Amino acid sequence: MADDRAQRIRQLLADLVGFNTVSDRSNLPLIAYIETYLASFGISGRRLVDDTGQKASLWVTIGPEDTPGLVLSGHTDVVPVERQPWTGDPFTLVERGGRFYGRGTTDMKGFVAVCLAMVPEIRGAKLKMPIHLAISYDEEVGCVGVRPLLRELSRAPVKPLGCFVGEPTQMQIIIGHKGKHGVRATFRGKSCHSSLAPSGVNAVEYAAELIAEVRRRAAQLATEGERDEMYDVAHTTLLTSVAQGGTALNIVPDECMMEFEARGLGMNESKEVTDAIVAWAKAEIEPQMRKAEPSCGIDFEEILEYPALDVKPDHPLVALAKQLGGRNSHGKVSFGTEASLFVSMADIPTVVVGPGSIEQAHKPDEFVEISELSKCAGFIERLIAHCTQHGGLTAA
Ligand SMILES: [Zn+2]
């Protein structure tokens, strides 16, 4: 990798890591930084600000506006660092042993830094088809921030032909990931002194019935459900991950909150699984609670959802990604990404390919191998070459 390019990547990554963009904070300073950087090459992006006015995504087009192009997509938010034993300041980039350390280096400011570092090359090329940057926010809290952008793209007169989401895959071409649907159930019971237990409605015990049912169905999915052996866990998974209720030993609890999630193989399977559980609880548990006390019951709330990604291995975008990545294989991963939303919301074929390993994501002393960033720069270099030679996904 050319020395000045490596230097540019390093500087951009250091700057990006320096912005504390944990998902509960504003990302506007970081977006302004990117805008200023792009402006130095005469490029302006389009900001989409959210309802709070505190967060924005950025849509950038380099090359002919009236031609379908290819998207490089990444999120700007990172996960929290609290209660993690970091060796140094998580928001100061440190280079050590061929690695860059810092929050977001692998997930996924490393990718964003490489995309930005390649902007001079993209800008200088005679592109037949445009290269877009889609920079989002609030990915780590349920792939939220990319959605308004995708709603716009779905209505755009000229739609991109494909998208590369740069989540860390060690530059492997990822054609599938599971979907996810999360539900919060709040059980409203009736409290009383525990010596009078039969006259109360025990919210914790009713919640326990639902927890047991979730567990029973999880076991059933594991043994009888569909399988896809390309995943580490080949079947749909289901679990209760949060349960909170009760205040004291001698009080019948009047409230219990539990959260459960499904991670499903098919496009909509996660939601089908959780919908069936909600329906079961409404039919089997809620009537018992109501019978004891009409005001008791269960409130259900969707807390998170994204569909599965399932791109056909013979899709031209997969072939192009392999060509750009210089490899012939593809895979599937169990973590979710914004890729499936590009497909489901905007009908844009998308694969996941990015530098670094998911192993280091969300952990203390998160790092990315510098060699991974060079590989990513090579991928984008070949993408630029493709877009100067061709007007579509294939060489035809
Ligand atoms: Zn990520």
GROMACS .gro file of N, CA and C in nm, residues 13 16-17 21 72-79 102-115 134-136 139-140 164-169 335-338 352-356 358 361-362 366 368 373:
model
  156
   13LEU      N    1  -0.857   0.748   1.062
   13LEU     CA    2  -0.906   0.658   1.168
   13LEU      C    3  -0.882   0.720   1.305
   16LEU      N    4  -1.152   0.978   1.350
   16LEU     CA    5  -1.286   0.918   1.369
   16LEU      C    6  -1.299   0.856   1.508
   17VAL      N    7  -1.195   0.784   1.551
   17VAL     CA    8  -1.198   0.720   1.684
   17VAL      C    9  -1.206   0.828   1.793
   21THR      N   10  -1.867   0.852   1.974
   21THR     CA   11  -1.999   0.837   1.912
   21THR      C   12  -2.070   0.712   1.964
   72LEU      N   13  -2.092   0.201  -0.076
   72LEU     CA   14  -2.010   0.155   0.036
   72LEU      C   15  -2.078   0.208   0.162
   73SER      N   16  -2.115   0.118   0.252
   73SER     CA   17  -2.198   0.161   0.365
   73SER      C   18  -2.137   0.124   0.500
   74GLY      N   19  -2.139   0.223   0.591
   74GLY     CA   20  -2.088   0.197   0.726
   74GLY      C   21  -2.160   0.281   0.830
   75HIS      N   22  -2.157   0.236   0.955
   75HIS     CA   23  -2.220   0.313   1.062
   75HIS      C   24  -2.114   0.385   1.143
   76THR      N   25  -2.156   0.497   1.204
   76THR     CA   26  -2.061   0.581   1.278
   76THR      C   27  -2.068   0.560   1.429
   77ASP      N   28  -2.173   0.493   1.476
   77ASP     CA   29  -2.185   0.476   1.621
   77ASP      C   30  -2.105   0.356   1.669
   78VAL      N   31  -2.072   0.359   1.797
   78VAL     CA   32  -1.996   0.250   1.860
   78VAL      C   33  -2.066   0.210   1.989
   79VAL      N   34  -2.027   0.095   2.042
   79VAL     CA   35  -2.088   0.048   2.167
   79VAL      C   36  -2.015   0.110   2.287
  102GLY      N   37  -0.849   0.095   1.958
  102GLY     CA   38  -0.941   0.204   1.989
  102GLY      C   39  -1.084   0.159   1.967
  103ARG      N   40  -1.178   0.224   2.038
  103ARG     CA   41  -1.319   0.186   2.020
  103ARG      C   42  -1.365   0.217   1.878
  104GLY      N   43  -1.416   0.116   1.811
  104GLY     CA   44  -1.466   0.135   1.676
  104GLY      C   45  -1.366   0.102   1.567
  105THR      N   46  -1.242   0.066   1.605
  105THR     CA   47  -1.143   0.041   1.500
  105THR      C   48  -1.187  -0.072   1.407
  106THR      N   49  -1.246  -0.179   1.466
  106THR     CA   50  -1.294  -0.288   1.380
  106THR      C   51  -1.442  -0.273   1.348
  107ASP      N   52  -1.519  -0.216   1.441
  107ASP     CA   53  -1.667  -0.206   1.424
  107ASP      C   54  -1.711  -0.062   1.439
  108MET      N   55  -1.716   0.018   1.330
  108MET     CA   56  -1.654  -0.010   1.202
  108MET      C   57  -1.596   0.117   1.142
  109LYS      N   58  -1.528   0.191   1.229
  109LYS     CA   59  -1.466   0.315   1.181
  109LYS      C   60  -1.345   0.286   1.092
  110GLY      N   61  -1.284   0.168   1.106
  110GLY     CA   62  -1.173   0.130   1.019
  110GLY      C   63  -1.219   0.131   0.874
  111PHE      N   64  -1.333   0.069   0.849
  111PHE     CA   65  -1.388   0.066   0.714
  111PHE      C   66  -1.420   0.207   0.664
  112VAL      N   67  -1.484   0.286   0.750
  112VAL     CA   68  -1.521   0.423   0.710
  112VAL      C   69  -1.395   0.503   0.678
  113ALA      N   70  -1.290   0.484   0.759
  113ALA     CA   71  -1.164   0.557   0.736
  113ALA      C   72  -1.105   0.519   0.600
  114VAL      N   73  -1.109   0.389   0.567
  114VAL     CA   74  -1.054   0.346   0.438
  114VAL      C   75  -1.136   0.407   0.323
  115CYS      N   76  -1.268   0.404   0.335
  115CYS     CA   77  -1.354   0.463   0.229
  115CYS      C   78  -1.317   0.610   0.209
  134ALA      N   79  -2.267   0.563   0.212
  134ALA     CA   80  -2.384   0.573   0.301
  134ALA      C   81  -2.332   0.561   0.443
  135ILE      N   82  -2.335   0.673   0.515
  135ILE     CA   83  -2.279   0.677   0.650
  135ILE      C   84  -2.397   0.690   0.748
  136SER      N   85  -2.414   0.591   0.835
  136SER     CA   86  -2.534   0.589   0.919
  136SER      C   87  -2.502   0.606   1.067
  139GLU      N   88  -2.670   0.211   1.454
  139GLU     CA   89  -2.674   0.073   1.406
  139GLU      C   90  -2.672  -0.022   1.525
  140GLU      N   91  -2.593   0.016   1.627
  140GLU     CA   92  -2.571  -0.073   1.742
  140GLU      C   93  -2.695  -0.085   1.831
  164PHE      N   94  -2.214  -0.266  -0.062
  164PHE     CA   95  -2.120  -0.340   0.023
  164PHE      C   96  -2.126  -0.280   0.163
  165VAL      N   97  -2.168  -0.357   0.260
  165VAL     CA   98  -2.169  -0.311   0.398
  165VAL      C   99  -2.039  -0.359   0.463
  166GLY      N  100  -1.960  -0.264   0.514
  166GLY     CA  101  -1.825  -0.297   0.558
  166GLY      C  102  -1.809  -0.342   0.702
  167GLU      N  103  -1.906  -0.417   0.755
  167GLU     CA  104  -1.888  -0.473   0.890
  167GLU      C  105  -1.771  -0.571   0.887
  168PRO      N  106  -1.707  -0.591   1.002
  168PRO     CA  107  -1.585  -0.674   1.002
  168PRO      C  108  -1.609  -0.820   0.966
  169THR      N  109  -1.557  -0.862   0.851
  169THR     CA  110  -1.567  -1.002   0.808
  169THR      C  111  -1.430  -1.056   0.768
  335PHE      N  112  -2.404  -1.264   1.318
  335PHE     CA  113  -2.441  -1.130   1.366
  335PHE      C  114  -2.520  -1.054   1.260
  336GLY      N  115  -2.604  -0.964   1.306
  336GLY     CA  116  -2.688  -0.888   1.214
  336GLY      C  117  -2.618  -0.764   1.163
  337THR      N  118  -2.663  -0.714   1.048
  337THR     CA  119  -2.607  -0.591   0.992
  337THR      C  120  -2.718  -0.513   0.921
  338GLU      N  121  -2.680  -0.395   0.873
  338GLU     CA  122  -2.775  -0.314   0.796
  338GLU      C  123  -2.799  -0.371   0.656
  352VAL      N  124  -2.203  -0.830   0.271
  352VAL     CA  125  -2.123  -0.774   0.379
  352VAL      C  126  -1.978  -0.811   0.354
  353VAL      N  127  -1.892  -0.713   0.350
  353VAL     CA  128  -1.748  -0.739   0.334
  353VAL      C  129  -1.673  -0.621   0.393
  354GLY      N  130  -1.591  -0.649   0.493
  354GLY     CA  131  -1.520  -0.539   0.557
  354GLY      C  132  -1.398  -0.586   0.634
  355PRO      N  133  -1.310  -0.492   0.670
  355PRO     CA  134  -1.184  -0.527   0.735
  355PRO      C  135  -1.202  -0.555   0.885
  356GLY      N  136  -1.114  -0.637   0.937
  356GLY     CA  137  -1.115  -0.665   1.080
  356GLY      C  138  -1.204  -0.782   1.113
  358ILE      N  139  -1.494  -0.966   1.372
  358ILE     CA  140  -1.604  -0.944   1.468
  358ILE      C  141  -1.563  -0.992   1.608
  361ALA      N  142  -1.484  -0.697   1.807
  361ALA     CA  143  -1.588  -0.595   1.819
  361ALA      C  144  -1.650  -0.597   1.958
  362HIS      N  145  -1.686  -0.481   2.007
  362HIS     CA  146  -1.760  -0.463   2.133
  362HIS      C  147  -1.675  -0.500   2.256
  366GLU      N  148  -1.037  -0.312   2.174
  366GLU     CA  149  -1.077  -0.342   2.036
  366GLU      C  150  -0.965  -0.298   1.941
  368VAL      N  151  -0.795  -0.336   1.510
  368VAL     CA  152  -0.802  -0.387   1.373
  368VAL      C  153  -0.659  -0.405   1.324
  373LEU      N  154  -0.688  -0.332   0.681
  373LEU     CA  155  -0.724  -0.204   0.621
  373LEU      C  156  -0.663  -0.190   0.482
   0.00000   0.00000   0.00000
